[in-house]
Tab-separated table of C-alpha atoms and ligand atoms in Angstrom:
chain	number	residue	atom	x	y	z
A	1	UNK	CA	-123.486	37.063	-7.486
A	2	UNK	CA	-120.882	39.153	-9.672
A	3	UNK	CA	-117.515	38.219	-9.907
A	4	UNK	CA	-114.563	39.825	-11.625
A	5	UNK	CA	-112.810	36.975	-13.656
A	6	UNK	CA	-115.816	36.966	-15.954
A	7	UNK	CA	-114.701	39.663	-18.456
A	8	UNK	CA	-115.409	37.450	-21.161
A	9	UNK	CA	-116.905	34.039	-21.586
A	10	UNK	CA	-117.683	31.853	-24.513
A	11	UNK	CA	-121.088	32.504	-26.056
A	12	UNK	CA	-122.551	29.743	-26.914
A	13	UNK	CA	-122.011	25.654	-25.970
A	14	UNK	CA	-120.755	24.886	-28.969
A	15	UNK	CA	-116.740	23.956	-29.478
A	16	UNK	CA	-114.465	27.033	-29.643
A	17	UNK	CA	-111.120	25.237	-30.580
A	18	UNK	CA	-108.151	26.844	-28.912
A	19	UNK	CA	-104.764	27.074	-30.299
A	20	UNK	CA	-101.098	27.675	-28.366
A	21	UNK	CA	-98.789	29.585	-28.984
A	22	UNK	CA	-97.215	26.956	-31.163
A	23	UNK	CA	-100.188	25.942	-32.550
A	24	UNK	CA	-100.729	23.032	-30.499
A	25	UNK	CA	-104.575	22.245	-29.689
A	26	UNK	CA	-106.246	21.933	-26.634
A	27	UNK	CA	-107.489	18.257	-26.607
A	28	UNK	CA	-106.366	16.012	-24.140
A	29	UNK	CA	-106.776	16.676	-20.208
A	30	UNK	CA	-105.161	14.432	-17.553
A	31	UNK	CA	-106.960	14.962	-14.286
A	32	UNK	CA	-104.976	13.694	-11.377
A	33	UNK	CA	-108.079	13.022	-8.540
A	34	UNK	CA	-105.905	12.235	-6.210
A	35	UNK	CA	-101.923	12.833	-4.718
A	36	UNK	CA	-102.344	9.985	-2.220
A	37	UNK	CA	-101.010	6.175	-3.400
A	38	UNK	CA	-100.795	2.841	-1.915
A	39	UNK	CA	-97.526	2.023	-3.642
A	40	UNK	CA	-93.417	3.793	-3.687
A	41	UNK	CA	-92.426	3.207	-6.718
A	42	UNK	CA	-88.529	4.838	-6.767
A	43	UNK	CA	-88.789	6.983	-9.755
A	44	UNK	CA	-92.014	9.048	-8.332
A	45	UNK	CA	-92.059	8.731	-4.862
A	46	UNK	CA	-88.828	7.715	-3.229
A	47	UNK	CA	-88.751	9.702	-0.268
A	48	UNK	CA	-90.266	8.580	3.215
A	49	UNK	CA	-92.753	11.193	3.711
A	50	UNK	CA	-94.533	13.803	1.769
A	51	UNK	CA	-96.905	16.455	2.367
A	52	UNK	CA	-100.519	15.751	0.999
A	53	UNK	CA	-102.979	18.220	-0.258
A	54	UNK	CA	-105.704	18.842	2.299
A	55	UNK	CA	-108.405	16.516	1.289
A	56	UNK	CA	-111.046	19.684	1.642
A	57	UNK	CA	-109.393	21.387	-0.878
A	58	UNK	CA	-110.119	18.243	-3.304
A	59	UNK	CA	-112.786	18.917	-6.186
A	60	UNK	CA	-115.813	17.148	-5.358
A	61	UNK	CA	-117.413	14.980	-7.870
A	62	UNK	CA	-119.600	17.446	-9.324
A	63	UNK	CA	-117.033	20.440	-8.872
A	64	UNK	CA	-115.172	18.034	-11.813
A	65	UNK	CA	-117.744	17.098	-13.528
A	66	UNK	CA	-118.381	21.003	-14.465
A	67	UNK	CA	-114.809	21.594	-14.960
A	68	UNK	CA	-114.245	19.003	-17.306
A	69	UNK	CA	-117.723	20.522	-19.148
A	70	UNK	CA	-115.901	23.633	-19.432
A	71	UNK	CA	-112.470	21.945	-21.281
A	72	UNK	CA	-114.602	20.154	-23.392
A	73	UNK	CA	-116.344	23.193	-24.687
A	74	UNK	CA	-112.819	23.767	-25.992
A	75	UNK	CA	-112.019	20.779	-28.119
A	76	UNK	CA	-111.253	18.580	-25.010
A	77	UNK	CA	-112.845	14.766	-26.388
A	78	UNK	CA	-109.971	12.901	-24.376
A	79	UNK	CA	-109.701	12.403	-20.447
A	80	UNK	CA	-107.386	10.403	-18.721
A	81	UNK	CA	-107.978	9.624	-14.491
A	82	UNK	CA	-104.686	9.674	-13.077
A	83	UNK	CA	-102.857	10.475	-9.889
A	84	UNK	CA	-101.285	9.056	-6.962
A	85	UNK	CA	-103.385	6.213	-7.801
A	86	UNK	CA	-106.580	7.284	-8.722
A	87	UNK	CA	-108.486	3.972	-7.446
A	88	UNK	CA	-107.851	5.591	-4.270
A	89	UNK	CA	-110.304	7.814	-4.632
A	90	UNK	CA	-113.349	6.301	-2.668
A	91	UNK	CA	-116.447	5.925	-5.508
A	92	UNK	CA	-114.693	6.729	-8.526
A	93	UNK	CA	-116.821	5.124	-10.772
A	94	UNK	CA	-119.479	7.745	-9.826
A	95	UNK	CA	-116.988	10.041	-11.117
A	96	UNK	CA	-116.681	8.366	-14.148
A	97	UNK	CA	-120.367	7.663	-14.661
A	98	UNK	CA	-120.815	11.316	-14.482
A	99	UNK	CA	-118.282	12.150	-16.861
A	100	UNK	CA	-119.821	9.788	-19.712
A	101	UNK	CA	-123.197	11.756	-19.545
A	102	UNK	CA	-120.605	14.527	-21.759
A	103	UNK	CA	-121.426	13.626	-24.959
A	104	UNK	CA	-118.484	15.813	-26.406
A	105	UNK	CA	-116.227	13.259	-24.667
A	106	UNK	CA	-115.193	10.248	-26.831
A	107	UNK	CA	-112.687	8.341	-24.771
A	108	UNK	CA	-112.304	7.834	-20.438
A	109	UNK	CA	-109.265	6.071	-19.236
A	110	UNK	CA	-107.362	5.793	-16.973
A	111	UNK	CA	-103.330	5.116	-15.478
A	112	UNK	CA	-103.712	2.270	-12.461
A	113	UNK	CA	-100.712	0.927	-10.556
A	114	UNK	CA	-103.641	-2.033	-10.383
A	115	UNK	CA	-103.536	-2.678	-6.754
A	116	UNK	CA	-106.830	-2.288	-6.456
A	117	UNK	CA	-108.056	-2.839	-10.085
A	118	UNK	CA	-109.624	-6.144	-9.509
A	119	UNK	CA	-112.400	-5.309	-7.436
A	120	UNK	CA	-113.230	-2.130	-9.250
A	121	UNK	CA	-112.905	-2.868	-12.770
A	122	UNK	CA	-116.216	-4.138	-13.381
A	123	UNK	CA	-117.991	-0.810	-11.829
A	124	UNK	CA	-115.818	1.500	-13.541
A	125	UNK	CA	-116.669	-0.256	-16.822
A	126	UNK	CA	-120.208	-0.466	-15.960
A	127	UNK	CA	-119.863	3.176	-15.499
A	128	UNK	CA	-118.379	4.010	-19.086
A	129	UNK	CA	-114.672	3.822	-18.129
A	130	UNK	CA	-112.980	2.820	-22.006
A	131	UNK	CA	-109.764	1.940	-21.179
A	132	UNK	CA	-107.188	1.237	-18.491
A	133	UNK	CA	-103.351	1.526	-18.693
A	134	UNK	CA	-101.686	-0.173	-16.146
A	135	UNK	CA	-98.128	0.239	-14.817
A	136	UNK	CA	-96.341	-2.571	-14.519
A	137	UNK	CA	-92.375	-2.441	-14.273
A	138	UNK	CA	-91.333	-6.370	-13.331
A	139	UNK	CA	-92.869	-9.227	-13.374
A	140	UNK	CA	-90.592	-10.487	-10.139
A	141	UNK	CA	-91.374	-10.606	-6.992
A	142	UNK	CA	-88.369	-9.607	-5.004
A	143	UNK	CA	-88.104	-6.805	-7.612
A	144	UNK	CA	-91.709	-5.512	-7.826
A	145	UNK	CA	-91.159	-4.985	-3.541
A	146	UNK	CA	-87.522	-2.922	-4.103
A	147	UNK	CA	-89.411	-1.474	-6.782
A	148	UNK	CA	-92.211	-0.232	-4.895
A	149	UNK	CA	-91.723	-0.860	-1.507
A	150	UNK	CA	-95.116	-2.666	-1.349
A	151	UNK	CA	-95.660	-6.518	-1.632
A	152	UNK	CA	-98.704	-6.229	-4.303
A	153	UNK	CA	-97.020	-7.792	-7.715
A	154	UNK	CA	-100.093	-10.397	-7.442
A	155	UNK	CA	-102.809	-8.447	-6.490
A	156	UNK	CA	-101.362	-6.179	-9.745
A	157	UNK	CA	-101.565	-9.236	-12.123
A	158	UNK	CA	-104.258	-10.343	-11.209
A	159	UNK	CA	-106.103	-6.804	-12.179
A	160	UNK	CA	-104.421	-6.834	-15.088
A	161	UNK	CA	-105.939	-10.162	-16.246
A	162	UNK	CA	-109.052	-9.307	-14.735
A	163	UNK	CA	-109.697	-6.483	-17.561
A	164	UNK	CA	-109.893	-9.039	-20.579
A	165	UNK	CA	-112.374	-10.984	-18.632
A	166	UNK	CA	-114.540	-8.051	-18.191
A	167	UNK	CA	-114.194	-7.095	-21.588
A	168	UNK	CA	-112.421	-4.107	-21.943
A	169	UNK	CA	-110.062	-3.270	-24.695
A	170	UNK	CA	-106.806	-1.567	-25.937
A	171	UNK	CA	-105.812	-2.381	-22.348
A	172	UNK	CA	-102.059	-0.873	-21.796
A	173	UNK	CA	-98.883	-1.853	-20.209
A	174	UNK	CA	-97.038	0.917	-18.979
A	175	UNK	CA	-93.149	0.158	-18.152
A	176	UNK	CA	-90.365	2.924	-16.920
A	177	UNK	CA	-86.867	1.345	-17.771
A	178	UNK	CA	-84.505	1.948	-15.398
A	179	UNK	CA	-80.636	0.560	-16.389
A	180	UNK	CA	-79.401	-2.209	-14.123
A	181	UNK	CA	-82.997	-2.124	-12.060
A	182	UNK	CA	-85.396	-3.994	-14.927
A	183	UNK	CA	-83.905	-3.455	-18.256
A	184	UNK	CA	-83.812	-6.964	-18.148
A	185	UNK	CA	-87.362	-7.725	-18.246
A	186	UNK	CA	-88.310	-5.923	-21.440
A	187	UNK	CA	-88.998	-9.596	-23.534
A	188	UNK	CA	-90.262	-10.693	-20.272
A	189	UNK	CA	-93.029	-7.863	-20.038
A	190	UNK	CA	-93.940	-8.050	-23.869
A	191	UNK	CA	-94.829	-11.817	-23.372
A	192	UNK	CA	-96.946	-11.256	-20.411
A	193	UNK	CA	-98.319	-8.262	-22.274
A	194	UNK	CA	-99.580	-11.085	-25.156
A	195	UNK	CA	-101.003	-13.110	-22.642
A	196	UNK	CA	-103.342	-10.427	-21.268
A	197	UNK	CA	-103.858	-9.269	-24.416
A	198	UNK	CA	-102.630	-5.972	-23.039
A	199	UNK	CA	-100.247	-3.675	-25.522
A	200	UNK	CA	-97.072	-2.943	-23.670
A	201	UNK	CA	-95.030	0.618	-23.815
A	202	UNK	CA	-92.169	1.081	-22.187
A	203	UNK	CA	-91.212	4.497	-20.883
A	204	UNK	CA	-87.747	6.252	-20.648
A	205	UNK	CA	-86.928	7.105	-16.790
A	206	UNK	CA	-87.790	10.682	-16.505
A	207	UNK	CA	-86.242	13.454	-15.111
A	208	UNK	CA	-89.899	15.320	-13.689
A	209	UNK	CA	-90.495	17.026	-10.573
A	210	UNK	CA	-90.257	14.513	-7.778
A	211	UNK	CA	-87.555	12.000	-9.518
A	212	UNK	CA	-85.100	12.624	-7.214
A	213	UNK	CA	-82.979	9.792	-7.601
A	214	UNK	CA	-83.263	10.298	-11.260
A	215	UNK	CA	-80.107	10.176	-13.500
A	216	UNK	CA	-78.833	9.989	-17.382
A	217	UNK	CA	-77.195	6.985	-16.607
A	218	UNK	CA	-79.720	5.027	-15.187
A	219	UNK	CA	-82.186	6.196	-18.403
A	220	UNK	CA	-82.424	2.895	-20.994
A	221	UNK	CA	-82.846	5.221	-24.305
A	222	UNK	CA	-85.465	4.570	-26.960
A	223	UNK	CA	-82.653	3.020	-28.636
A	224	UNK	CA	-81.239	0.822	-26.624
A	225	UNK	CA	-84.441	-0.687	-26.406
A	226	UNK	CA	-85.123	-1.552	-29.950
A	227	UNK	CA	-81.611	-2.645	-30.391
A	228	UNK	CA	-82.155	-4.695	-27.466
A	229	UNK	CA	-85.750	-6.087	-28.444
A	230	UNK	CA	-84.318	-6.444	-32.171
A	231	UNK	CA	-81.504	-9.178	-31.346
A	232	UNK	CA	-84.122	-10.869	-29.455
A	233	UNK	CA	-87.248	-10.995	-31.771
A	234	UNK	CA	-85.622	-10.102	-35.122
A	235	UNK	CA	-86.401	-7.082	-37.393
A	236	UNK	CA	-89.063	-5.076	-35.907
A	237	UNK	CA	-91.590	-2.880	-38.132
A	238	UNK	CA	-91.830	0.471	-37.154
A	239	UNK	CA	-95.677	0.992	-37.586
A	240	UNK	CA	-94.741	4.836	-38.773
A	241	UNK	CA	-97.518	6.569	-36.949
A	242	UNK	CA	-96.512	10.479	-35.884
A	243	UNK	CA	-99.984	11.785	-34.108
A	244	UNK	CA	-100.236	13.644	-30.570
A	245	UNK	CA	-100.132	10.070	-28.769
A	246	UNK	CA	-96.844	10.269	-27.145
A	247	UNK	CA	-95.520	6.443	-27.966
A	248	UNK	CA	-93.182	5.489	-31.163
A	249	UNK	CA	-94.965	2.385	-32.239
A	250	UNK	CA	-93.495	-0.970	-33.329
A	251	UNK	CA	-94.651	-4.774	-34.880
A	252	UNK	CA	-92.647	-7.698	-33.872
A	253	UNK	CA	-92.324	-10.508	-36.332
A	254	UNK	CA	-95.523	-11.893	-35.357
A	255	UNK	CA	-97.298	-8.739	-35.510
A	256	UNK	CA	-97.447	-7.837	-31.679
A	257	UNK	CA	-97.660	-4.240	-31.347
A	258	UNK	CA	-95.941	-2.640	-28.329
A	259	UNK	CA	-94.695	1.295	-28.296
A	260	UNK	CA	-91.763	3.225	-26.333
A	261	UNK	CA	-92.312	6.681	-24.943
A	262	UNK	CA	-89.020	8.520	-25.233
A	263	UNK	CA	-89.799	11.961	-23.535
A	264	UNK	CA	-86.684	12.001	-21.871
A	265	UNK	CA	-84.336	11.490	-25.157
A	266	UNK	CA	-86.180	12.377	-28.073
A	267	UNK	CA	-89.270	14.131	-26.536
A	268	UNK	CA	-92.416	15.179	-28.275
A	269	UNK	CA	-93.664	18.546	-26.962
A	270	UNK	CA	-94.032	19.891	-30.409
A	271	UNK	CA	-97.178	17.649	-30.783
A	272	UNK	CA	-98.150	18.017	-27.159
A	273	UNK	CA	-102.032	18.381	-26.742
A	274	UNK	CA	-102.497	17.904	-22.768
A	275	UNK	CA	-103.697	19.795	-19.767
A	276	UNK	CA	-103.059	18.681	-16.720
A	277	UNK	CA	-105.570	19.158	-13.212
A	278	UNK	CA	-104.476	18.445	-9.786
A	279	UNK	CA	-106.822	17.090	-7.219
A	280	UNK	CA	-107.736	20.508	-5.985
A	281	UNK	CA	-108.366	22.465	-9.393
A	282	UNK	CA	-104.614	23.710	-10.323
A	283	UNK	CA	-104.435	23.457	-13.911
A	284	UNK	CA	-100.416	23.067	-15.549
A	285	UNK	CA	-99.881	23.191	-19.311
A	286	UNK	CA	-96.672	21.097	-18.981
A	287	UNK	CA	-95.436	18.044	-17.015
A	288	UNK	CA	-92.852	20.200	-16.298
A	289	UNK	CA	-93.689	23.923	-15.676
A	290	UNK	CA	-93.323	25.457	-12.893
A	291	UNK	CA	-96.444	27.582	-12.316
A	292	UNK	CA	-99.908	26.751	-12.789
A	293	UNK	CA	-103.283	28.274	-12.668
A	294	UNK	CA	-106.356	28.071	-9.769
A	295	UNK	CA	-109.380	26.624	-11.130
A	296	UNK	CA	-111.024	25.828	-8.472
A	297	UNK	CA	-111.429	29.215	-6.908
A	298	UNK	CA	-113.520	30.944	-9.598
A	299	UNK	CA	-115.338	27.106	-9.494
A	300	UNK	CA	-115.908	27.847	-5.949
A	301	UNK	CA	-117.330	31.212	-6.685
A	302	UNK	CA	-120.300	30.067	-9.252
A	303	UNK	CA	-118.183	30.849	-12.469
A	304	UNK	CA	-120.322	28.816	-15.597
A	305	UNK	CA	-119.024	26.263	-17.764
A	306	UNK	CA	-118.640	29.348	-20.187
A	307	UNK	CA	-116.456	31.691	-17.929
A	308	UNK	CA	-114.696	28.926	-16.739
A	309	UNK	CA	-113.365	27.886	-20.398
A	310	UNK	CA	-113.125	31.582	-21.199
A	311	UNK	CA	-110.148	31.602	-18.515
A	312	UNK	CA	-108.804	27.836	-19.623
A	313	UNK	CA	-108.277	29.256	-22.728
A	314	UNK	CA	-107.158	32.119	-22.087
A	315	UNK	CA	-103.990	30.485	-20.206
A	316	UNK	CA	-103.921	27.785	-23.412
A	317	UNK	CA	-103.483	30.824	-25.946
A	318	UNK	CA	-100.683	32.058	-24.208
A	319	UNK	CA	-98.801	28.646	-24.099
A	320	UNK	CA	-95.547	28.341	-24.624
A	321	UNK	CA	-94.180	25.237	-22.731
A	322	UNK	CA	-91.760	22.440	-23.774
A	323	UNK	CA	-90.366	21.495	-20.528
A	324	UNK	CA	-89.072	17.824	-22.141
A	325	UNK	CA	-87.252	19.989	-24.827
A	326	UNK	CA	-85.545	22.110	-22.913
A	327	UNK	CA	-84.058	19.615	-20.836
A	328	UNK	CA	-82.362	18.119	-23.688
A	329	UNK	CA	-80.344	21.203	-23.926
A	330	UNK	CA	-79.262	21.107	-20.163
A	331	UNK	CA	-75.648	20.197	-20.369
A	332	UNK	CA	-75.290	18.768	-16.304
A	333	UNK	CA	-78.446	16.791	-16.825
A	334	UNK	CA	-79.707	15.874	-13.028
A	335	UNK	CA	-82.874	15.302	-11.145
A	336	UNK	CA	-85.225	18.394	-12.073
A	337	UNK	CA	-86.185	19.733	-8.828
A	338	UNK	CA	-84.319	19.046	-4.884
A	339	UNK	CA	-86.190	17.474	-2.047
A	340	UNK	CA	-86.706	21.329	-0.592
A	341	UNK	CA	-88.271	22.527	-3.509
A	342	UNK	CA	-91.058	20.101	-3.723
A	343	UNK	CA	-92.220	20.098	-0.270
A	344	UNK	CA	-92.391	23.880	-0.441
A	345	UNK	CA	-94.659	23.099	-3.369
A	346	UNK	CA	-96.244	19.526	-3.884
A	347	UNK	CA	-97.748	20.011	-6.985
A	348	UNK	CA	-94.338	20.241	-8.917
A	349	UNK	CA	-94.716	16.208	-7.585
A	350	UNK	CA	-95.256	14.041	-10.684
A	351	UNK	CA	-97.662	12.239	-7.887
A	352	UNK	CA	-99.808	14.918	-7.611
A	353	UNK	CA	-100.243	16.424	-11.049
A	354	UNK	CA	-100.506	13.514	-12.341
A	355	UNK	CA	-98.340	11.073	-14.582
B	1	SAM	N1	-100.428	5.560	-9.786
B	1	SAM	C1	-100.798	5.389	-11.142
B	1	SAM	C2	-99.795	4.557	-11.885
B	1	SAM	O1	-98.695	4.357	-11.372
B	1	SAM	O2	-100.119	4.123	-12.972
B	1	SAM	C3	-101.044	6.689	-11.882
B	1	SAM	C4	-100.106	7.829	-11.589
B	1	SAM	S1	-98.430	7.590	-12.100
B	1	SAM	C5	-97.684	9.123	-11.628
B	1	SAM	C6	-98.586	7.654	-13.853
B	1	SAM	C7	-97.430	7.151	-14.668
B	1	SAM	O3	-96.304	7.962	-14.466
B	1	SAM	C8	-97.007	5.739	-14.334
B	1	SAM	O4	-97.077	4.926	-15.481
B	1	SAM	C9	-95.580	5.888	-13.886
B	1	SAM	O5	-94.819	4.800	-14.254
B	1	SAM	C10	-95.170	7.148	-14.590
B	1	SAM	N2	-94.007	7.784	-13.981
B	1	SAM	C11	-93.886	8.246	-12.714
B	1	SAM	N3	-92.653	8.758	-12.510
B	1	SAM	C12	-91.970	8.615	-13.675
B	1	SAM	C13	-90.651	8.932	-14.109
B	1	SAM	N4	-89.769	9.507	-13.290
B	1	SAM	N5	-90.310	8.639	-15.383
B	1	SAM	C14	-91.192	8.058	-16.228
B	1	SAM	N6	-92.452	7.738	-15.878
B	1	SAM	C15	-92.839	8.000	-14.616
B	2	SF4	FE1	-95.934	4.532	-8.432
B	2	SF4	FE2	-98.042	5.659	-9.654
B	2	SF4	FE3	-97.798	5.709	-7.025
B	2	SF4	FE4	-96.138	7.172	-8.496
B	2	SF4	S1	-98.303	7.482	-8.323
B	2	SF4	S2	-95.633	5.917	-6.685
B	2	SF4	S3	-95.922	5.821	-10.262
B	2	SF4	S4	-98.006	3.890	-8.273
């Protein structure tokens, strides 16, 4: 069966490194395998009612599995599950176990809210998953509920501890600051964070597609939260390191490590190595960009793991995005996108490409 996308494909299996326009490798891919979640938090999904890919158009198990072949035939070793909340998707650890047999991948893991982490963590590590960040903005109640609009704080914790039982390491807390909502709970989190054994990062509140409540005043700034962590624990130790991971790292006084994320204020596009894949095979070179590119229909027509990375990189050459930058120089800073725009497009959703 001929088709026309096919003009040129990559030779052999081995790696053919791709470079942007900036000369920012192709390494990392986020693959969001699902838009649907079981929690609301308010900076990604504050409305009342969204509108859901169709779950046909979703990429099957295998339909990934090839996909993800293809990237990593392009310097791709890193692959994060994300979504919505990925443990949504029913059987994911056959995903995963899939994925491992790709020897050019090094490291699988994946972003949880943790709802339902307890009673699939053991699977997925059975089934090769490395590592598992989960999101975790209070450790109250009451708060956790306005937060989210879901009741699940417990079930979250108890996921959380679940991991070091199992045995899984560099487990991650993930925390978006908010000013007035949990900027209170930053020493809070870190000590819970010790207990699990779990490194904590707290994220600046970002202004991406589906923050529509989002604005500069309610963002806590890398800053702020050093000052703040510095009266509290003394001199902290920046530990210095500049590489594509996204998170400023720090050691407290008694060598605790915890990072802070600051895309919004002092964002790091220049070192940004990530692809990002929607449920149904859109790929976007940029949290925040605008377009993106099918995948899944030349998938759908029998393209090979060679054509398909002959058109990944392709669209990776021609990069030029650095949505987080350019925001910076937006002198009215407010939320990114209106309530119109995304339903006449969810995948500008942060939900549905994937955080
Ligand atoms: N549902 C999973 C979870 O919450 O971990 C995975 C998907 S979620 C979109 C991935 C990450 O994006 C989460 O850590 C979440 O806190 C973060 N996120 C979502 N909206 C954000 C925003 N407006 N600013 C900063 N981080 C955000
Ligand atoms: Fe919250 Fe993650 Fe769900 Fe967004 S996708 S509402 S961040 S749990």
């Amino acid at each position: 069966m001929g088709h026309c996308y096919t003009a040129r494909s990559l030779s052999s299996s081995s790696i053919q490194r791709v470079f942007d326009t900036r000369q920012r490798p192709l390494r990392n891919l986020r693959i969001s395998v699902t838009d649907r979640c079981n929690l609301r938090c308010g900076y990604c999904m504050p409305e009342d009612e969204y509108i859901w890919l169709p779950r046909s158009e979703a990429l099957s198990f295998e339909e990934l599995t090839r996909l993800v072949g293809a990237f990593t035939l392009l310097g791709v070793h890193k692959l994060r599950l994300t979504g919505g909340e990925p443990l949504l998707r029913r059987e994911l650890s056959r995903l995963v176990r899939s994925l491992s047999e790709n020897e050019r991948l090094e490291d699988i893991a994946m972003t949880t809210n943790g709802v339902l982490l307890e009673e699939h963590a053991g699977e997925l590590l059975d089934a090769g998953l490395k590592r598992v960040t989960v999101s975790l903005d209070s450790l109250k109640r009451e708060r956790f509920m306005r937060l989210t609009r879901r009741d699940s704080l417990d079930a979250v914790l108890r996921g959380l501890e679940s991991l070091a039982e199992l045995g899984f390491e560099k487990t991650k807390i993930d925390a978006v600051v908010m000013r007035g909502i949990n900027d209170d709970e930053l020493v809070p989190l870190l000590e819970h964070g010790k207990r699990v054994g779990a490194e904590v990062r707290f994220i600046e509140y970002m202004d991406v597609g589906g923050a529509t409540n989002w604005s500069m005043e309610r963002v806590v700034s890398r800053r702020e939260i050093i000052d703040q962590l510095t009266d509290h624990y003394g001199e902290l130790e920046s530990t210095g390191e500049r590489n594509s991971a996204p998170a400023d790292r720090y050691r407290l006084p008694d060598g605790t490590l915890f990072g802070v994320i600051s895309s919004t204020t002092e964002p790091f596009c220049s070192a940004c190595d990530r692809a990002r894949l929607t449920a149904d095979g859109m790929l976007y070179l940029c949290l925040y960009a605008k377009q993106g590119k099918d995948l899944r229909a030349p998938l759908r027509a029998g393209a090979s793991e060679e054509e398909l990375a002959a058109l990944i990189s392709e669209g990776w050459a021609l990069r030029e995005d650095r949505g987080a930058e350019l925001r910076l120089k937006e002198e009215q800073r407010s939320a990114l996108l209106g309530k119109e725009e995304l339903r006449a497009d969810p995948r500008l959703e942060m939900h549905t490409r994937g955080g």
